XYZ file of C-alpha atoms in Angstrom:
621
model
C 18.537 -10.064 16.458
C 17.371 -11.183 19.843
C 19.998 -12.843 22.002
C 20.011 -16.576 22.593
C 20.960 -18.074 25.912
C 22.524 -21.439 26.590
C 22.105 -22.582 30.140
C 23.402 -25.846 31.447
C 21.939 -26.948 34.735
C 22.370 -30.048 36.799
C 19.849 -30.324 39.625
C 18.549 -32.919 42.038
C 14.788 -32.491 42.182
C 13.542 -33.303 45.637
C 9.952 -32.033 45.588
C 7.660 -34.252 47.585
C 10.409 -36.668 48.653
C 10.591 -37.806 52.266
C 13.224 -39.841 54.082
C 11.510 -41.477 57.076
C 13.263 -42.599 60.205
C 16.737 -41.468 59.149
C 19.053 -40.400 61.913
C 21.652 -38.491 59.898
C 21.681 -34.699 59.945
C 22.360 -32.170 57.253
C 25.534 -30.151 57.002
C 26.605 -27.671 59.646
C 24.301 -24.737 60.195
C 24.167 -22.125 57.453
C 24.049 -18.398 58.170
C 20.430 -17.308 57.944
C 21.356 -14.303 55.819
C 19.671 -11.618 57.912
C 21.374 -8.243 57.998
C 19.241 -5.183 58.606
C 19.144 -3.114 55.415
C 16.895 -0.056 55.211
C 18.411 1.308 52.007
C 16.123 2.274 49.122
C 12.966 2.202 51.237
C 11.607 5.202 49.364
C 9.627 8.070 50.837
C 8.819 7.675 54.533
C 5.267 8.183 55.777
C 4.801 10.846 58.446
C 2.326 9.482 60.960
C -0.192 12.019 62.216
C -2.551 9.958 64.335
C -5.205 11.785 66.337
C -5.887 9.156 69.009
C -8.438 7.578 66.762
C -8.542 4.631 64.412
C -7.484 5.472 60.873
C -9.669 3.542 58.468
C -8.217 1.974 55.365
C -9.841 4.008 52.585
C -8.957 3.749 48.905
C -5.904 1.661 49.699
C -4.384 3.939 52.340
C -4.407 4.466 56.108
C -2.378 7.526 57.119
C -0.250 7.021 54.028
C 0.343 3.290 54.568
C -0.798 0.983 51.733
C -3.595 -1.257 52.969
C -6.545 -3.419 52.083
C -9.241 -4.336 54.614
C -6.996 -3.517 57.610
C -7.389 -0.369 59.728
C -4.603 1.346 61.671
C -5.149 1.897 65.397
C -1.797 3.202 66.585
C 1.948 3.411 66.108
C 4.533 3.629 68.887
C 8.047 4.589 67.800
C 10.972 2.512 69.052
C 12.371 5.580 70.833
C 9.260 5.595 73.047
C 9.526 1.994 74.265
C 12.672 2.072 76.399
C 15.935 0.621 75.232
C 16.962 3.820 73.467
C 16.882 3.548 69.697
C 17.473 -0.218 69.575
C 15.793 -1.942 66.649
C 12.885 -4.349 67.041
C 12.728 -8.042 66.223
C 10.231 -10.662 67.398
C 6.874 -9.925 69.038
C 4.366 -11.901 71.102
C 1.294 -11.124 73.173
C -0.143 -11.755 76.632
C -3.612 -11.236 78.092
C -3.695 -10.729 81.872
C -6.278 -13.227 83.236
C -7.122 -10.900 86.135
C -7.354 -7.476 84.523
C -7.998 -8.502 80.916
C -5.197 -6.172 79.815
C -3.697 -6.986 76.419
C 0.083 -6.634 76.478
C 2.458 -6.484 73.511
C 5.798 -8.135 74.295
C 8.233 -6.518 71.897
C 11.677 -7.962 71.275
C 14.533 -5.477 70.889
C 18.172 -5.996 70.028
C 19.087 -5.133 73.644
C 16.088 -6.364 75.642
C 12.300 -6.623 75.715
C 9.651 -3.880 75.857
C 6.170 -4.334 77.342
C 3.341 -2.189 75.981
C -0.305 -2.155 77.121
C -2.526 -1.987 74.017
C -5.854 -2.577 75.808
C -6.903 0.818 74.458
C -5.538 0.189 70.967
C -5.411 3.844 69.915
C -3.515 4.834 73.086
C -0.744 2.271 73.692
C 1.094 2.681 76.995
C 4.772 1.722 77.416
C 4.941 -0.163 80.729
C 8.552 -1.172 81.078
C 11.783 -2.412 79.541
C 13.585 -5.625 80.512
C 17.309 -5.469 79.636
C 18.862 -8.490 77.970
C 20.486 -11.037 80.308
C 24.102 -9.974 80.910
C 23.240 -6.851 78.868
C 23.802 -8.714 75.609
C 22.803 -7.141 72.318
C 22.360 -8.518 68.801
C 19.796 -8.673 66.013
C 17.815 -11.693 67.231
C 15.471 -12.226 70.178
C 12.461 -14.505 70.560
C 9.767 -14.740 73.214
C 6.781 -16.935 74.085
C 4.499 -17.107 77.143
C 3.238 -19.766 79.544
C 1.441 -19.600 82.885
C 1.741 -15.797 83.226
C 5.464 -15.772 82.459
C 7.480 -14.684 79.450
C 10.330 -16.942 78.300
C 13.005 -15.192 76.263
C 16.026 -16.323 74.243
C 18.464 -14.273 72.167
C 20.900 -15.105 69.391
C 24.119 -13.790 67.901
C 27.631 -13.313 69.185
C 26.417 -10.552 71.505
C 24.304 -13.053 73.479
C 26.731 -15.903 74.146
C 25.735 -16.097 77.849
C 22.035 -15.273 77.500
C 20.384 -18.644 78.175
C 16.669 -18.671 79.047
C 15.395 -15.466 80.634
C 12.114 -15.663 82.571
C 9.887 -12.720 83.505
C 6.749 -12.794 85.701
C 4.099 -10.960 83.658
C 1.747 -10.587 86.626
C 4.136 -7.997 88.084
C 3.076 -5.590 85.337
C -0.210 -5.102 87.236
C 1.597 -3.469 90.127
C 4.033 -1.077 88.495
C 4.147 2.262 90.331
C 4.042 4.103 86.985
C 4.631 3.410 83.291
C 8.118 3.395 81.851
C 9.894 1.213 84.419
C 13.151 -0.677 84.044
C 12.281 -4.282 84.851
C 14.249 -7.207 86.316
C 14.181 -10.836 85.232
C 12.380 -13.249 87.546
C 14.423 -16.370 86.855
C 17.125 -17.691 84.564
C 18.256 -21.038 83.152
C 21.780 -21.591 81.876
C 22.972 -24.747 80.158
C 23.076 -23.007 76.799
C 24.076 -19.521 75.694
C 22.685 -17.913 72.563
C 19.657 -19.471 70.859
C 17.618 -18.473 67.855
C 14.062 -19.356 68.824
C 11.795 -20.765 71.471
C 8.516 -22.663 71.073
C 6.202 -23.580 73.945
C 3.574 -26.304 74.016
C 1.112 -24.903 76.539
C -0.697 -28.248 76.671
C 2.333 -29.996 78.160
C 4.340 -27.244 79.864
C 7.480 -27.828 77.819
C 9.611 -25.262 76.030
C 11.715 -26.133 72.997
C 14.779 -23.993 72.423
C 16.248 -24.236 68.908
C 19.317 -22.895 67.173
C 21.317 -22.880 70.404
C 24.911 -23.858 71.077
C 23.693 -27.195 72.497
C 22.079 -30.292 70.890
C 23.805 -29.421 67.594
C 21.325 -26.559 67.377
C 18.355 -28.963 67.521
C 15.541 -29.302 70.056
C 16.746 -28.389 73.562
C 13.812 -29.387 75.775
C 12.974 -27.609 79.026
C 10.300 -28.430 81.596
C 8.647 -25.102 82.517
C 5.694 -26.473 84.512
C 7.138 -24.426 87.365
C 8.054 -21.251 85.445
C 10.495 -19.914 88.021
C 12.372 -23.226 88.153
C 12.821 -24.326 84.533
C 14.854 -27.504 84.138
C 16.486 -29.350 81.281
C 14.438 -32.320 80.038
C 16.001 -33.721 76.869
C 17.668 -33.180 73.529
C 17.117 -34.005 69.868
C 20.176 -33.444 67.713
C 19.957 -36.092 64.980
C 19.051 -33.616 62.243
C 21.343 -30.843 63.389
C 20.360 -27.190 63.453
C 16.678 -26.223 63.736
C 15.803 -22.632 62.856
C 12.235 -22.673 64.196
C 9.665 -25.186 65.380
C 6.036 -25.724 66.421
C 5.187 -28.424 68.975
C 1.652 -29.745 69.570
C -0.357 -32.630 70.932
C -1.107 -34.214 67.589
C -4.796 -34.451 66.542
C -4.361 -35.280 62.864
C -5.358 -38.205 60.694
C -2.258 -40.309 61.302
C -3.711 -42.609 63.982
C -0.277 -43.974 64.897
C 0.630 -40.653 66.509
C -2.723 -39.296 67.661
C -2.362 -37.812 71.146
C 1.439 -37.833 71.042
C 3.608 -34.735 71.295
C 4.969 -33.836 67.880
C 7.418 -31.093 66.858
C 7.718 -29.845 63.295
C 11.194 -28.431 62.774
C 12.180 -25.992 60.039
C 15.767 -27.076 59.571
C 17.339 -24.792 56.949
C 16.874 -27.224 54.038
C 14.154 -29.613 55.256
C 10.930 -29.924 57.187
C 11.793 -32.409 59.954
C 9.091 -34.017 62.115
C 9.976 -35.493 65.506
C 7.975 -37.399 68.136
C 9.096 -35.849 71.448
C 6.604 -37.614 73.727
C 9.514 -39.371 75.433
C 11.955 -36.536 76.123
C 14.806 -38.924 76.811
C 14.241 -40.789 73.531
C 12.767 -38.535 70.819
C 12.146 -40.184 67.432
C 12.574 -38.574 64.015
C 9.562 -39.467 61.865
C 10.487 -37.786 58.599
C 12.901 -35.393 56.959
C 11.482 -33.719 53.853
C 13.525 -31.613 51.426
C 11.916 -29.664 48.582
C 12.818 -28.287 45.199
C 14.330 -24.811 45.267
C 15.220 -24.821 48.966
C 17.358 -21.853 49.988
C 16.656 -21.463 53.715
C 13.780 -23.384 55.317
C 12.706 -20.800 57.849
C 9.399 -21.194 59.710
C 5.872 -22.525 59.428
C 2.620 -23.292 61.238
C -0.201 -25.811 61.154
C -3.304 -24.395 59.459
C -5.525 -25.392 62.381
C -5.887 -27.887 65.217
C -6.649 -30.741 62.822
C -2.863 -30.799 62.141
C -3.270 -32.139 58.605
C -1.945 -29.147 56.642
C 0.921 -26.766 57.322
C 2.234 -23.676 55.570
C 5.973 -23.003 55.458
C 8.220 -20.181 54.266
C 11.737 -20.074 52.866
C 13.530 -16.874 53.886
C 16.075 -16.650 51.065
C 14.313 -17.944 47.934
C 12.976 -14.504 47.002
C 16.359 -12.822 47.281
C 18.452 -15.555 45.700
C 16.052 -16.780 43.005
C 14.411 -13.462 42.102
C 10.898 -14.803 42.711
C 7.903 -13.248 44.412
C 7.030 -14.116 48.014
C 6.375 -17.863 48.025
C 4.572 -19.942 50.659
C 4.835 -23.743 50.575
C 1.747 -25.826 51.424
C 2.097 -29.376 52.780
C -0.271 -32.237 53.477
C 1.075 -33.820 56.672
C -1.798 -36.209 57.339
C 0.827 -38.970 57.179
C 3.633 -37.750 59.415
C 6.361 -39.921 57.950
C 5.481 -38.825 54.413
C 4.662 -35.091 54.110
C 3.624 -34.120 50.586
C 3.834 -30.677 49.040
C 0.411 -29.861 47.542
C 0.950 -26.331 46.303
C 2.803 -23.042 46.427
C 1.238 -19.640 46.887
C 3.077 -16.850 45.073
C 2.292 -13.388 46.389
C 2.043 -10.090 44.487
C 5.367 -8.644 45.703
C 9.024 -9.628 45.772
C 9.349 -9.064 49.541
C 11.112 -11.654 51.696
C 8.764 -13.690 53.881
C 9.472 -14.101 57.582
C 7.057 -15.293 60.292
C 3.547 -16.610 59.683
C 0.742 -17.755 61.983
C -2.764 -19.061 61.428
C -6.184 -18.466 62.929
C -9.715 -19.415 61.872
C -8.422 -20.843 58.578
C -6.608 -17.655 57.618
C -2.855 -17.300 57.260
C -1.217 -14.159 58.666
C 2.167 -13.602 57.036
C 4.715 -10.965 58.040
C 6.745 -10.312 54.930
C 9.406 -7.709 55.754
C 8.896 -4.799 53.291
C 5.415 -5.958 52.243
C 4.109 -5.910 55.820
C 1.228 -8.004 57.118
C -0.566 -10.106 54.499
C -3.733 -12.071 55.313
C -4.493 -15.079 53.126
C -7.700 -17.070 52.899
C -7.237 -20.838 53.096
C -10.674 -21.622 51.686
C -9.165 -23.600 48.792
C -6.049 -24.865 50.540
C -6.983 -28.515 49.975
C -6.322 -27.760 46.313
C -2.986 -26.200 47.232
C -4.252 -22.618 46.912
C -4.248 -19.500 49.079
C -5.742 -16.089 48.232
C -4.773 -12.693 49.618
C -7.728 -10.873 51.204
C -6.060 -8.099 53.226
C -2.747 -6.377 53.883
C -1.061 -3.524 55.759
C 2.350 -2.376 54.552
C 4.671 -0.421 56.886
C 7.199 0.443 54.123
C 5.101 2.313 51.518
C 7.992 3.062 49.179
C 9.377 -0.424 48.590
C 8.428 -4.110 48.408
C 11.910 -5.240 47.411
C 13.670 -8.341 48.742
C 15.612 -6.569 51.506
C 15.775 -7.095 55.251
C 13.760 -4.229 56.697
C 10.093 -3.746 57.536
C 7.988 -6.101 59.634
C 9.629 -8.935 61.545
C 6.595 -10.647 63.067
C 2.979 -10.391 64.199
C 0.775 -11.584 67.056
C -2.853 -12.339 66.149
C -4.372 -14.085 69.173
C -5.835 -11.248 71.267
C -9.551 -11.658 72.045
C -10.114 -8.080 70.862
C -9.062 -9.043 67.332
C -6.330 -6.402 67.363
C -3.033 -7.410 65.765
C 0.399 -6.162 66.784
C 3.348 -5.959 64.396
C 7.016 -5.190 64.968
C 8.655 -3.027 62.341
C 12.415 -3.493 62.770
C 13.565 0.064 62.243
C 10.489 2.049 63.258
C 8.410 0.565 66.047
C 5.152 -1.075 67.093
C 2.028 -1.017 64.910
C -1.449 -1.869 66.224
C -3.933 -2.731 63.480
C -7.256 -4.523 63.087
C -8.686 -6.395 60.097
C -12.080 -5.337 58.768
C -13.596 -8.807 58.893
C -16.913 -7.651 57.466
C -15.159 -6.387 54.351
C -13.016 -9.532 54.181
C -15.984 -11.885 54.591
C -18.291 -9.903 52.300
C -16.058 -8.431 49.620
C -17.366 -6.209 46.891
C -18.046 -8.168 43.707
C -14.735 -8.447 41.894
C -14.028 -8.767 38.218
C -11.538 -11.397 37.083
C -9.222 -10.138 34.360
C -7.268 -12.264 31.924
C -3.712 -13.078 32.919
C -0.808 -11.474 31.117
C 2.957 -11.554 31.673
C 6.267 -11.951 29.975
C 8.378 -15.044 30.391
C 11.557 -13.077 31.062
C 12.143 -9.604 32.518
C 15.811 -9.940 33.394
C 17.027 -7.981 30.345
C 14.311 -5.329 29.958
C 11.440 -4.173 32.102
C 9.165 -1.207 32.832
C 11.206 1.327 34.791
C 8.517 3.962 35.343
C 5.004 4.914 34.322
C 3.882 8.552 34.435
C 0.286 9.622 33.765
C -0.594 13.215 34.529
C 0.493 13.817 38.118
C 0.941 10.111 38.858
C 4.372 8.447 38.717
C 5.329 4.908 39.674
C 8.782 3.345 39.467
C 9.287 -0.408 39.502
C 11.898 -3.141 39.419
C 12.317 -6.036 36.996
C 9.256 -8.296 37.111
C 7.445 -10.289 34.474
C 4.145 -9.070 35.946
C 3.569 -6.380 38.581
C 0.281 -5.928 40.420
C 0.009 -2.234 41.292
C -3.771 -2.231 41.664
C -3.374 -0.846 45.179
C -2.165 2.349 43.482
C -4.916 4.621 42.094
C -4.390 6.828 39.034
C -6.917 9.677 38.743
C -7.705 10.359 35.076
C -10.214 12.883 33.764
C -12.114 12.146 30.571
C -10.222 13.467 27.602
C -6.483 13.485 26.992
C -3.775 12.937 29.621
C -0.041 13.237 29.009
C 1.934 10.052 29.656
C 5.567 8.991 29.807
C 6.691 5.359 29.652
C 10.298 4.554 30.456
C 12.017 1.188 29.902
C 15.064 -0.112 31.777
C 17.728 -2.545 30.615
C 20.294 -4.698 32.371
C 22.690 -4.386 29.439
C 21.928 -4.005 25.743
C 19.049 -1.656 24.945
C 16.313 -3.373 22.950
C 13.381 -1.945 21.036
C 10.122 -2.165 22.974
C 6.503 -1.783 21.827
C 4.033 -0.246 24.308
C 0.263 -0.361 24.672
C -2.205 0.675 27.396
C -5.734 -0.595 27.899
C -8.519 0.591 30.240
C -11.655 -1.418 31.031
C -13.912 1.551 30.271
C -17.245 -0.212 30.859
C -16.039 -2.303 33.836
C -17.007 -5.635 32.312
C -13.765 -7.427 33.139
C -12.004 -7.339 29.781
C -10.111 -5.034 27.423
C -11.925 -6.149 24.276
C -14.510 -3.405 23.784
C -14.174 -0.543 21.323
C -11.961 2.287 22.542
C -10.439 0.344 25.452
C -7.016 0.436 23.856
C -6.251 3.991 24.968
C -2.614 4.246 23.899
C -0.180 2.677 21.460
C 3.428 3.634 20.782
C 2.811 2.468 17.163
C 6.407 1.282 16.851
C 9.172 -0.326 18.911
C 11.880 1.846 20.437
C 14.507 1.639 23.154
C 13.872 5.244 24.176
C 11.432 6.747 26.664
C 7.995 7.066 25.071
C 5.992 10.294 25.466
C 2.456 10.814 24.324
C -1.084 10.947 25.615
C -3.906 8.543 26.285
C -7.526 9.391 25.658
C -10.464 8.511 27.935
C -13.658 8.853 25.875
C -16.690 10.769 27.127
C -18.697 7.518 27.159
C -16.474 5.915 29.829
C -18.099 5.036 33.149
C -17.015 7.153 36.102
C -15.206 5.571 39.024
C -12.554 2.920 39.475
C -11.584 0.271 36.955
C -8.517 -1.606 35.680
C -5.677 -0.150 33.572
C -3.043 -2.392 31.990
C 0.362 -1.388 30.636
C 2.230 -3.837 28.394
C 5.800 -3.434 27.169
C 6.852 -6.148 24.709
C 10.136 -6.688 22.926
C 9.957 -5.863 19.207
C 6.366 -6.987 18.636
C 2.832 -5.632 18.985
C 1.523 -6.432 22.494
C -1.788 -8.062 23.354
C -3.777 -7.350 26.514
C -3.828 -11.031 27.494
C -1.472 -13.977 27.402
C 2.272 -14.460 27.692
C 5.171 -13.374 25.519
C 8.921 -13.839 25.631
C 10.464 -10.573 26.850
C 9.171 -7.445 28.579
C 6.730 -6.718 31.389
C 3.050 -6.247 32.232
C 1.779 -3.862 34.940
C -1.785 -3.505 36.230
C -3.128 -0.409 37.996
C -6.426 0.888 39.317
C -7.634 3.975 37.471
C -10.284 6.362 38.791
C -12.086 8.008 35.878
C -13.449 11.476 36.635
C -15.613 13.918 34.716
C -14.144 16.276 32.115
C -13.649 19.434 34.186
C -12.934 21.646 31.182
C -16.169 20.638 29.492
C -18.164 21.369 32.610
C -16.534 24.777 32.983
C -17.110 25.632 29.329
C -20.816 24.940 29.398
C -21.467 26.395 32.828
C -24.114 29.115 32.594
C -24.887 28.508 28.899
C -28.192 26.704 29.166
C -30.063 27.263 25.930
C -32.463 24.366 25.881
C -34.054 21.712 28.044
C -31.703 19.124 26.515
C -28.637 21.222 27.359
C -29.922 21.768 30.876
C -30.299 18.026 31.383
C -26.761 17.442 30.128
C -25.415 20.119 32.466
C -27.272 18.656 35.428
C -25.790 15.244 34.691
C -22.261 16.653 34.501
C -22.790 18.753 37.615
C -23.991 15.688 39.501
C -20.941 13.722 38.297
C -18.618 16.492 39.439
C -20.344 16.711 42.795
C -20.129 12.961 43.307
C -16.468 13.025 42.328
C -15.759 15.861 44.769
C -17.257 14.035 47.716
C -15.649 10.762 46.648
C -12.223 12.413 46.654
C -12.886 13.633 50.191
C -14.001 10.179 51.268
C -17.423 11.616 52.225
C -20.943 10.665 51.155
C -22.830 13.126 48.967
C -25.673 14.353 51.194
C -27.503 16.191 48.441
């Protein structure tokens, strides 16, 4: 008999609520939970780049999972000064004189500067040690008026303050690989978590420091080498990150005023900072399921919609990467209009926006690009990705920390914490003009905490997975020849072992469903708690090329290809159907009639097309 659960829960639902003009702050700052953890990352990719762009083909670029993003270059952390220190934040700078594009790469012990003007040949220019030689996991940097402004957090940076570096000096280095010196410094605070700069006003906003209760510590940087304290907002306590703009949104009361949106651990808090000596809190908005309100960004310069992430909801709640979408057209009453749930369980970190796309850096899932075409309806859609940890998308703190997307070249830089700097570029033609896609019916269980699909093996293909109600593995390609292929399906259990029923479907005619004759290619025929071995059969009539394969494991009942059920898991894959090699070999050289010859020619052509497709080359014949 299936177990029954009794769960008592008392919760205060706060979705969509806003508390305008309140001056109280939340409780003392919470730890943000970050601790570098590169365990269980799986097999590492060995980069073999030949000073040329590696195109994303069939879901891979030099072994890195990808979609519509090409890989230009990788520079290991050991080759950027600072020894083997891990990476953290990243920003970019374009020299107005030379046009050089410079990656500014945060490290635990300082800041590295890398010229990526030639994106396939990045050049390490120099390393700026941390102020007072401090070292800890967190560093953040922004730029203004040809200067970099740097803060650092953690107990190793208690005297760091604001470090300033003149970026124009990079033009005159005697040779690459220099050790650099800071240009200026501002005390008044020690460690700080983040810095935001409003380039339209010349003010920097330091947050998460040991001043202003961790709130907005305002600095006038109009003269970059003489930064000076300008004001403080502490009414809502600790701010983890912020974005400050000259407001251009629909709320006419604040049009043209300087507004900061703070991400304050358990709320989105909006503040009017036009008067630095008298900032005004406009709203403080909690939300249902808050674990750690981390960071966000306005969608565009209309300032009516923002996207926000929560850094700990994936890890604590066992959910997939979730982005929160808010209508902020009325600043004292932000309203949540939707949540985007991504295809992996990776923790989200920093996101930025450009041209109505959202660029998320989600630790072990890498860079994810989302279209905001339907964001007014509270929807986002993934159109591209590049993953620097091929072997894992789990909710652990390793992988990509951040990205910078604003170079005129269109190149994007990413900081992978444990490995180094990646330079990539989206294929905007492919993103804007995607191949026609087929929409498949949805399928999932309602609960995968007790049993789930542990591994799927088909021929030479094996994929292991964690507990999810539905897993999208369509970036993984299974090559299956027509005929029979041996399979092994393995369940996993958190405790008691339950009997599971398995089925596999393949969309053989590529019409977007699993309803046609022969598309159920495997059935276990009974429920069992053991590993299932058998074979699936791809009929000779199946169309060659890529299509969808679906695996369903359901507790103690016959699965369907579509819909939801109580316990188990659903996994989707891409399958590449190839010609029956044995049949072609058997009939080779046995032409006895015109009909046989035509059949052989067809098979030979299929084999030839498959051969060139596997090589990623066009068939010239």
